[in-house]
PDB file of C-alpha atoms and ligand atoms in Angstrom:
ATOM      1  CA  MET P  12      -0.108   0.081  -0.008  1.00 79.00           C
ATOM      2  CA  SER P  13       1.594   3.298  -1.154  1.00 89.00           C
ATOM      3  CA  VAL P  14       0.632   6.384   0.930  1.00 97.00           C
ATOM      4  CA  ALA P  15       0.944  10.299  -0.504  1.00 98.00           C
ATOM      5  CA  VAL P  16       0.253  13.243   1.506  1.00 98.00           C
ATOM      6  CA  LEU P  17      -1.274  15.987  -0.479  1.00 98.00           C
ATOM      7  CA  LEU P  18       0.292  18.998   1.601  1.00 98.00           C
ATOM      8  CA  LEU P  19      -1.976  21.921   0.891  1.00 97.00           C
ATOM      9  CA  ALA P  20      -0.190  25.361   0.932  1.00 97.00           C
ATOM     10  CA  ALA P  21      -1.893  27.227  -1.566  1.00 95.00           C
ATOM     11  CA  GLY P  22      -4.458  29.524   0.647  1.00 86.00           C
ATOM     12  CA  SER P  23      -4.426  33.140   1.507  1.00 76.00           C
ATOM     13  CA  GLY P  24      -4.129  33.383   4.608  1.00 69.00           C
ATOM     14  CA  GLN P  25      -5.813  36.292   5.217  1.00 70.00           C
ATOM     15  CA  ARG P  26      -7.225  35.353   8.859  1.00 73.00           C
ATOM     16  CA  PHE P  27      -3.448  35.492   9.889  1.00 73.00           C
ATOM     17  CA  GLY P  28      -2.363  38.682   8.417  1.00 75.00           C
ATOM     18  CA  GLY P  29       1.309  39.513   7.678  1.00 78.00           C
ATOM     19  CA  ASP P  30       3.154  39.986   4.484  1.00 82.00           C
ATOM     20  CA  ILE P  31       3.917  36.303   3.977  1.00 89.00           C
ATOM     21  CA  PRO P  32       1.796  33.192   4.107  1.00 91.00           C
ATOM     22  CA  LYS P  33       1.766  31.912   7.690  1.00 92.00           C
ATOM     23  CA  GLN P  34       3.198  28.423   6.459  1.00 95.00           C
ATOM     24  CA  TYR P  35       6.297  30.378   5.758  1.00 95.00           C
ATOM     25  CA  VAL P  36       6.622  32.135   9.186  1.00 95.00           C
ATOM     26  CA  GLN P  37       9.871  30.881  10.637  1.00 96.00           C
ATOM     27  CA  VAL P  38       9.291  29.434  14.025  1.00 96.00           C
ATOM     28  CA  ALA P  39      12.198  28.241  16.066  1.00 94.00           C
ATOM     29  CA  GLY P  40      14.646  28.258  13.264  1.00 94.00           C
ATOM     30  CA  GLN P  41      12.703  26.914  10.406  1.00 96.00           C
ATOM     31  CA  ALA P  42       9.598  27.823   8.516  1.00 97.00           C
ATOM     32  CA  ILE P  43       6.073  26.256   9.682  1.00 97.00           C
ATOM     33  CA  LEU P  44       5.854  24.164   6.280  1.00 98.00           C
ATOM     34  CA  LEU P  45       9.438  22.499   7.072  1.00 98.00           C
ATOM     35  CA  HIS P  46       8.184  21.692  10.992  1.00 98.00           C
ATOM     36  CA  THR P  47       5.056  20.061   9.216  1.00 98.00           C
ATOM     37  CA  LEU P  48       7.347  18.215   6.877  1.00 98.00           C
ATOM     38  CA  ARG P  49       9.492  16.684   9.409  1.00 98.00           C
ATOM     39  CA  SER P  50       6.355  15.966  12.048  1.00 98.00           C
ATOM     40  CA  LEU P  51       5.319  13.915   8.695  1.00 98.00           C
ATOM     41  CA  GLU P  52       8.835  12.039   8.716  1.00 98.00           C
ATOM     42  CA  GLN P  53       7.636  10.473  11.872  1.00 98.00           C
ATOM     43  CA  GLU P  54       5.440   8.248   9.623  1.00 98.00           C
ATOM     44  CA  PRO P  55       7.309   5.599   7.846  1.00 97.00           C
ATOM     45  CA  ARG P  56       4.096   4.432   5.629  1.00 98.00           C
ATOM     46  CA  ILE P  57       4.721   7.654   3.648  1.00 98.00           C
ATOM     47  CA  ALA P  58       6.311   7.323   0.653  1.00 98.00           C
ATOM     48  CA  MET P  59       5.726  10.868  -1.194  1.00 98.00           C
ATOM     49  CA  VAL P  60       4.656  14.446  -0.669  1.00 98.00           C
ATOM     50  CA  GLN P  61       2.668  16.310  -3.211  1.00 98.00           C
ATOM     51  CA  PRO P  62       3.149  20.257  -2.324  1.00 98.00           C
ATOM     52  CA  VAL P  63       0.072  22.553  -3.598  1.00 98.00           C
ATOM     53  CA  ILE P  64       0.894  26.018  -3.489  1.00 97.00           C
ATOM     54  CA  ALA P  65      -0.256  29.086  -4.778  1.00 95.00           C
ATOM     55  CA  ALA P  66      -0.153  31.064  -8.386  1.00 94.00           C
ATOM     56  CA  GLY P  67       3.516  32.806  -8.188  1.00 93.00           C
ATOM     57  CA  ASP P  68       4.911  31.483  -4.951  1.00 94.00           C
ATOM     58  CA  ALA P  69       8.642  32.235  -4.825  1.00 91.00           C
ATOM     59  CA  ILE P  70       9.228  31.026  -1.289  1.00 95.00           C
ATOM     60  CA  PHE P  71       8.338  27.718  -1.393  1.00 97.00           C
ATOM     61  CA  ALA P  72      11.333  26.489  -3.595  1.00 97.00           C
ATOM     62  CA  ASN P  73      13.824  28.569  -1.600  1.00 96.00           C
ATOM     63  CA  ILE P  74      12.795  26.990   1.711  1.00 97.00           C
ATOM     64  CA  MET P  75      13.128  23.383   0.107  1.00 97.00           C
ATOM     65  CA  ALA P  76      16.161  23.992  -1.648  1.00 96.00           C
ATOM     66  CA  GLY P  77      18.979  21.574  -0.395  1.00 96.00           C
ATOM     67  CA  LYS P  78      16.621  19.932   2.308  1.00 97.00           C
ATOM     68  CA  ASN P  79      16.127  15.849   2.125  1.00 97.00           C
ATOM     69  CA  PHE P  80      13.362  13.981   3.893  1.00 98.00           C
ATOM     70  CA  SER P  81      12.529  10.540   4.302  1.00 97.00           C
ATOM     71  CA  PHE P  82       9.798  10.717   1.555  1.00 98.00           C
ATOM     72  CA  GLN P  83       9.965  11.415  -2.043  1.00 98.00           C
ATOM     73  CA  ILE P  84       8.694  15.410  -2.438  1.00 98.00           C
ATOM     74  CA  LEU P  85       7.134  15.820  -6.043  1.00 98.00           C
ATOM     75  CA  ASP P  86       6.957  18.535  -8.204  1.00 98.00           C
ATOM     76  CA  ALA P  87       4.824  21.178  -6.363  1.00 98.00           C
ATOM     77  CA  VAL P  88       1.460  21.994  -8.463  1.00 98.00           C
ATOM     78  CA  GLU P  89      -0.648  25.066  -8.403  1.00 97.00           C
ATOM     79  CA  GLY P  90      -3.802  25.334  -6.284  1.00 96.00           C
ATOM     80  CA  GLY P  91      -7.076  26.791  -6.653  1.00 91.00           C
ATOM     81  CA  VAL P  92      -9.013  29.390  -4.670  1.00 89.00           C
ATOM     82  CA  GLU P  93     -10.972  26.578  -2.580  1.00 88.00           C
ATOM     83  CA  ARG P  94      -9.497  24.029  -0.636  1.00 90.00           C
ATOM     84  CA  SER P  95     -11.340  21.478  -2.382  1.00 89.00           C
ATOM     85  CA  ILE P  96     -10.028  22.675  -5.437  1.00 90.00           C
ATOM     86  CA  SER P  97      -6.181  22.412  -4.528  1.00 94.00           C
ATOM     87  CA  MET P  98      -7.291  19.148  -3.273  1.00 94.00           C
ATOM     88  CA  GLN P  99      -8.339  17.992  -6.563  1.00 94.00           C
ATOM     89  CA  ARG P 100      -5.387  19.647  -8.943  1.00 95.00           C
ATOM     90  CA  GLY P 101      -2.775  17.553  -6.006  1.00 97.00           C
ATOM     91  CA  LEU P 102      -5.137  14.477  -6.652  1.00 96.00           C
ATOM     92  CA  ALA P 103      -4.672  15.098 -10.608  1.00 96.00           C
ATOM     93  CA  ALA P 104      -0.806  15.189 -10.037  1.00 97.00           C
ATOM     94  CA  LEU P 105      -0.106  12.055  -8.175  1.00 97.00           C
ATOM     95  CA  PRO P 106       1.217   8.624  -9.723  1.00 96.00           C
ATOM     96  CA  ALA P 107      -1.126   5.845 -10.860  1.00 92.00           C
ATOM     97  CA  ASN P 108       0.307   3.407  -8.024  1.00 93.00           C
ATOM     98  CA  VAL P 109      -0.722   5.497  -4.992  1.00 97.00           C
ATOM     99  CA  ASP P 110      -3.184   3.604  -2.921  1.00 95.00           C
ATOM    100  CA  MET P 111      -3.901   5.883   0.025  1.00 98.00           C
ATOM    101  CA  VAL P 112      -4.240   9.885   0.348  1.00 98.00           C
ATOM    102  CA  ALA P 113      -3.562  11.857   3.200  1.00 98.00           C
ATOM    103  CA  VAL P 114      -4.533  15.500   2.793  1.00 98.00           C
ATOM    104  CA  HIS P 115      -2.718  17.912   5.437  1.00 98.00           C
ATOM    105  CA  ASP P 116      -2.694  21.291   6.170  1.00 97.00           C
ATOM    106  CA  ALA P 117       0.837  23.090   5.422  1.00 97.00           C
ATOM    107  CA  ALA P 118       0.137  24.829   8.570  1.00 96.00           C
ATOM    108  CA  ARG P 119      -0.655  22.262  11.044  1.00 98.00           C
ATOM    109  CA  PRO P 120       2.816  21.577  12.042  1.00 98.00           C
ATOM    110  CA  MET P 121       2.764  19.855  15.361  1.00 98.00           C
ATOM    111  CA  THR P 122       1.144  16.449  13.949  1.00 98.00           C
ATOM    112  CA  SER P 123       2.108  13.431  16.373  1.00 98.00           C
ATOM    113  CA  GLN P 124       3.300  10.089  15.389  1.00 98.00           C
ATOM    114  CA  ALA P 125       0.265   8.569  17.343  1.00 98.00           C
ATOM    115  CA  VAL P 126      -2.041  10.737  15.585  1.00 98.00           C
ATOM    116  CA  LEU P 127      -0.472  10.147  12.207  1.00 98.00           C
ATOM    117  CA  LYS P 128       0.007   6.304  12.865  1.00 98.00           C
ATOM    118  CA  ASP P 129      -3.976   5.797  14.071  1.00 98.00           C
ATOM    119  CA  VAL P 130      -5.161   7.729  11.182  1.00 98.00           C
ATOM    120  CA  LEU P 131      -3.360   5.592   8.901  1.00 98.00           C
ATOM    121  CA  ASP P 132      -4.559   2.367  10.762  1.00 98.00           C
ATOM    122  CA  VAL P 133      -8.088   3.358  10.369  1.00 98.00           C
ATOM    123  CA  ALA P 134      -8.055   4.569   6.907  1.00 98.00           C
ATOM    124  CA  PHE P 135      -6.384   1.113   6.006  1.00 98.00           C
ATOM    125  CA  GLU P 136      -9.223  -0.581   8.169  1.00 98.00           C
ATOM    126  CA  TYR P 137     -12.306   1.424   6.612  1.00 98.00           C
ATOM    127  CA  GLY P 138     -11.240   3.273   3.314  1.00 98.00           C
ATOM    128  CA  ALA P 139     -11.628   6.512   5.067  1.00 98.00           C
ATOM    129  CA  ALA P 140     -10.365   8.404   8.520  1.00 98.00           C
ATOM    130  CA  ILE P 141     -10.220  11.714  10.019  1.00 98.00           C
ATOM    131  CA  PRO P 142      -8.359  12.445  13.266  1.00 98.00           C
ATOM    132  CA  ALA P 143     -11.197  13.784  15.797  1.00 98.00           C
ATOM    133  CA  ILE P 144     -11.202  15.213  19.353  1.00 98.00           C
ATOM    134  CA  ALA P 145     -14.349  15.556  21.855  1.00 97.00           C
ATOM    135  CA  VAL P 146     -15.356  19.358  22.040  1.00 96.00           C
ATOM    136  CA  HIS P 147     -15.843  20.537  25.455  1.00 93.00           C
ATOM    137  CA  ASP P 148     -17.805  23.633  24.880  1.00 95.00           C
ATOM    138  CA  THR P 149     -21.716  22.929  23.766  1.00 96.00           C
ATOM    139  CA  ILE P 150     -22.299  23.940  20.148  1.00 96.00           C
ATOM    140  CA  LYS P 151     -25.384  25.948  18.642  1.00 97.00           C
ATOM    141  CA  ARG P 152     -26.773  25.563  15.315  1.00 96.00           C
ATOM    142  CA  VAL P 153     -27.657  29.312  14.682  1.00 98.00           C
ATOM    143  CA  ASP P 154     -29.429  30.940  11.265  1.00 97.00           C
ATOM    144  CA  GLY P 155     -28.230  33.950   9.521  1.00 97.00           C
ATOM    145  CA  CYS P 156     -29.826  36.304  12.241  1.00 97.00           C
ATOM    146  CA  GLY P 157     -28.046  34.588  15.327  1.00 97.00           C
ATOM    147  CA  LYS P 158     -31.062  33.009  16.265  1.00 98.00           C
ATOM    148  CA  VAL P 159     -30.815  29.541  17.672  1.00 98.00           C
ATOM    149  CA  LEU P 160     -32.285  26.630  15.670  1.00 98.00           C
ATOM    150  CA  GLU P 161     -30.992  23.315  17.388  1.00 97.00           C
ATOM    151  CA  THR P 162     -28.549  22.296  20.241  1.00 97.00           C
ATOM    152  CA  PRO P 163     -26.909  18.962  18.924  1.00 97.00           C
ATOM    153  CA  HIS P 164     -25.915  16.432  21.369  1.00 96.00           C
ATOM    154  CA  ARG P 165     -22.282  17.312  22.722  1.00 96.00           C
ATOM    155  CA  ALA P 166     -21.354  13.750  22.887  1.00 95.00           C
ATOM    156  CA  CYS P 167     -21.948  13.087  19.192  1.00 95.00           C
ATOM    157  CA  LEU P 168     -19.976  15.927  18.177  1.00 97.00           C
ATOM    158  CA  ARG P 169     -16.146  16.080  17.272  1.00 97.00           C
ATOM    159  CA  ALA P 170     -13.690  18.624  16.324  1.00 97.00           C
ATOM    160  CA  VAL P 171     -11.716  17.315  13.452  1.00 97.00           C
ATOM    161  CA  GLN P 172      -8.303  17.876  11.847  1.00 98.00           C
ATOM    162  CA  THR P 173      -6.068  16.810   9.426  1.00 98.00           C
ATOM    163  CA  PRO P 174      -4.633  14.502   7.912  1.00 98.00           C
ATOM    164  CA  GLN P 175      -7.451  13.220   6.154  1.00 98.00           C
ATOM    165  CA  VAL P 176      -7.115  10.000   4.526  1.00 98.00           C
ATOM    166  CA  ALA P 177      -8.786   8.026   2.150  1.00 98.00           C
ATOM    167  CA  ARG P 178      -8.215   5.684  -0.595  1.00 98.00           C
ATOM    168  CA  LEU P 179      -7.329   7.310  -3.913  1.00 97.00           C
ATOM    169  CA  ASP P 180     -10.408   5.959  -6.139  1.00 97.00           C
ATOM    170  CA  TRP P 181     -12.479   7.067  -3.301  1.00 97.00           C
ATOM    171  CA  PHE P 182     -11.223  10.364  -3.460  1.00 97.00           C
ATOM    172  CA  GLN P 183     -11.191  10.720  -7.421  1.00 95.00           C
ATOM    173  CA  ALA P 184     -15.076   9.128  -7.285  1.00 96.00           C
ATOM    174  CA  ALA P 185     -16.030  11.386  -4.608  1.00 96.00           C
ATOM    175  CA  LEU P 186     -14.560  14.505  -6.750  1.00 94.00           C
ATOM    176  CA  ALA P 187     -16.004  13.924  -9.580  1.00 94.00           C
ATOM    177  CA  LYS P 188     -19.453  13.059  -8.205  1.00 94.00           C
ATOM    178  CA  GLU P 189     -19.511  16.342  -6.088  1.00 91.00           C
ATOM    179  CA  SER P 190     -18.154  18.350  -8.698  1.00 89.00           C
ATOM    180  CA  ASP P 191     -20.753  21.082  -9.047  1.00 90.00           C
ATOM    181  CA  ARG P 192     -20.850  21.648  -5.273  1.00 90.00           C
ATOM    182  CA  LEU P 193     -16.861  21.949  -4.393  1.00 87.00           C
ATOM    183  CA  HIS P 194     -17.179  25.596  -2.902  1.00 85.00           C
ATOM    184  CA  LEU P 195     -19.505  24.037  -0.457  1.00 88.00           C
ATOM    185  CA  HIS P 196     -17.056  21.806   1.468  1.00 88.00           C
ATOM    186  CA  THR P 197     -14.691  23.271   3.953  1.00 84.00           C
ATOM    187  CA  ASP P 198     -12.898  19.752   4.481  1.00 89.00           C
ATOM    188  CA  ASP P 199     -11.703  16.965   2.428  1.00 93.00           C
ATOM    189  CA  ALA P 200     -13.814  14.241   4.157  1.00 95.00           C
ATOM    190  CA  SER P 201     -17.087  15.760   3.711  1.00 95.00           C
ATOM    191  CA  VAL P 202     -16.985  15.355   0.087  1.00 95.00           C
ATOM    192  CA  LEU P 203     -16.709  11.965   0.762  1.00 97.00           C
ATOM    193  CA  GLU P 204     -19.100  11.925   2.940  1.00 96.00           C
ATOM    194  CA  ALA P 205     -21.446  13.685   0.386  1.00 95.00           C
ATOM    195  CA  ALA P 206     -20.712  11.240  -1.871  1.00 96.00           C
ATOM    196  CA  GLY P 207     -21.875   8.496   0.040  1.00 97.00           C
ATOM    197  CA  PHE P 208     -18.586   6.934   1.573  1.00 98.00           C
ATOM    198  CA  PRO P 209     -18.108   5.982   4.843  1.00 98.00           C
ATOM    199  CA  VAL P 210     -15.196   7.792   7.073  1.00 98.00           C
ATOM    200  CA  TYR P 211     -14.677   7.143  10.291  1.00 98.00           C
ATOM    201  CA  VAL P 212     -12.912   8.902  13.076  1.00 98.00           C
ATOM    202  CA  SER P 213      -9.531   8.298  14.617  1.00 98.00           C
ATOM    203  CA  GLN P 214      -7.809   9.454  17.736  1.00 98.00           C
ATOM    204  CA  GLY P 215      -6.802  13.362  17.253  1.00 98.00           C
ATOM    205  CA  ASP P 216      -4.620  15.546  19.361  1.00 97.00           C
ATOM    206  CA  MET P 217      -5.185  18.903  21.261  1.00 96.00           C
ATOM    207  CA  ASN P 218      -1.602  20.105  19.817  1.00 97.00           C
ATOM    208  CA  ASN P 219      -2.380  18.655  16.118  1.00 98.00           C
ATOM    209  CA  ARG P 220      -3.433  22.275  15.728  1.00 97.00           C
ATOM    210  CA  LYS P 221      -3.702  24.724  12.711  1.00 96.00           C
ATOM    211  CA  ILE P 222      -2.106  27.763  12.760  1.00 96.00           C
ATOM    212  CA  THR P 223      -4.648  30.218  11.775  1.00 92.00           C
ATOM    213  CA  THR P 224      -4.089  33.295  13.783  1.00 92.00           C
ATOM    214  CA  GLN P 225      -1.107  35.349  15.677  1.00 92.00           C
ATOM    215  CA  HIS P 226      -2.186  33.743  19.025  1.00 95.00           C
ATOM    216  CA  ASP P 227      -1.860  30.180  17.524  1.00 96.00           C
ATOM    217  CA  LEU P 228       1.679  31.380  16.237  1.00 95.00           C
ATOM    218  CA  GLN P 229       2.551  32.244  19.982  1.00 96.00           C
ATOM    219  CA  TRP P 230       0.934  28.884  21.499  1.00 97.00           C
ATOM    220  CA  MET P 231       3.377  26.844  18.723  1.00 97.00           C
ATOM    221  CA  GLN P 232       6.145  29.334  19.823  1.00 96.00           C
ATOM    222  CA  ASP P 233       5.583  28.126  23.805  1.00 96.00           C
ATOM    223  CA  PHE P 234       5.020  24.474  22.882  1.00 95.00           C
ATOM    224  CA  LEU P 235       8.315  24.173  21.208  1.00 95.00           C
ATOM    225  CA  GLU P 236      10.280  25.984  24.023  1.00 92.00           C
ATOM    226  CA  ALA P 237       8.353  23.667  26.578  1.00 90.00           C
ATOM    227  CA  LYS P 238       9.712  20.607  24.635  1.00 80.00           C
ATOM    228  CA  VAL P 239      13.515  21.638  24.776  1.00 71.00           C
TER     229      VAL P 239
HETATM  230  O1  C5P S  17      -7.381  28.894   5.245  1.00 78.08           O
HETATM  231  P1  C5P S  17      -7.246  27.443   6.296  1.00 78.08           P
HETATM  232  O2  C5P S  17      -5.973  27.660   7.469  1.00 78.08           O
HETATM  233  O3  C5P S  17      -8.361  26.875   6.545  1.00 78.08           O
HETATM  234  O4  C5P S  17      -6.321  26.530   5.066  1.00 78.08           O
HETATM  235  C1  C5P S  17      -5.745  25.090   5.569  1.00 78.08           C
HETATM  236  C2  C5P S  17      -4.852  24.946   4.344  1.00 78.08           C
HETATM  237  O5  C5P S  17      -5.346  24.879   3.421  1.00 78.08           O
HETATM  238  C3  C5P S  17      -3.697  25.725   4.545  1.00 78.08           C
HETATM  239  O6  C5P S  17      -2.516  25.100   4.545  1.00 78.08           O
HETATM  240  C4  C5P S  17      -3.599  26.472   3.198  1.00 78.08           C
HETATM  241  O7  C5P S  17      -2.625  26.897   2.593  1.00 78.08           O
HETATM  242  C5  C5P S  17      -4.620  25.169   2.390  1.00 78.08           C
HETATM  243  N1  C5P S  17      -5.404  25.825   1.333  1.00 78.08           N
HETATM  244  C6  C5P S  17      -5.325  25.667  -0.027  1.00 78.08           C
HETATM  245  N2  C5P S  17      -5.701  25.808  -0.869  1.00 78.08           N
HETATM  246  C7  C5P S  17      -7.121  26.746  -0.642  1.00 78.08           C
HETATM  247  C8  C5P S  17      -7.284  27.569   0.648  1.00 78.08           C
HETATM  248  C9  C5P S  17      -6.279  26.871   1.614  1.00 78.08           C
HETATM  249  O8  C5P S  17      -4.122  24.618  -0.278  1.00 78.08           O
HETATM  250  N3  C5P S  17      -7.712  27.672  -1.679  1.00 78.08           N
END
């Protein structure tokens, strides 16, 4: 079974602000994207990584120059305006011998070995898996005016993370089936769910956090300092 990671790095990072895309911000001496790639090296089943970057990105190649990894790095492809379009373009560039695809945020740098192992184990067993954690706050569903419509039972809710893993042929079939609705999907598994494929949760981790705001960046700095 050959596992490929689609490393999504084509977002505009508007919520983060700053002069350069968040995945290229330096933390503890290296870009966040390199922290992400180093964390992926903890899982020996990952054979290759397909980077997906924004059109005109001049930073990625500089950051990667002269670096070696335990997996093969394929030539980067250009992403699109929606995450699902970036995912679709990355999938299209993968070699045909790939069996399992893990779609991962470039801006999620602290993924543990246990999270990687569990999500692949569950995906190998059921065909698709996503790391998830229980939610501690009660979650409300509201309408456009802020009126509460529903309070889903908290025990049934999960906050999900990446890598989101599925068989390559499932992702391909789901993207084809959902091609008119790709803009509605905010994560990769929801494309599979909408197309009728079963997706299972694996063990997520509070530290498998996406760097979205300056507050997250400060958290990452503190987390790395506490580790040394
Ligand atoms: O914007 P957000 O933080 O949700 O993005 C998560 C990841 O998806 C980031 O690593 C970002 O670069 C990537 N992305 C992408 N193409 C898009 C939007 C987001 O590759 N159109």
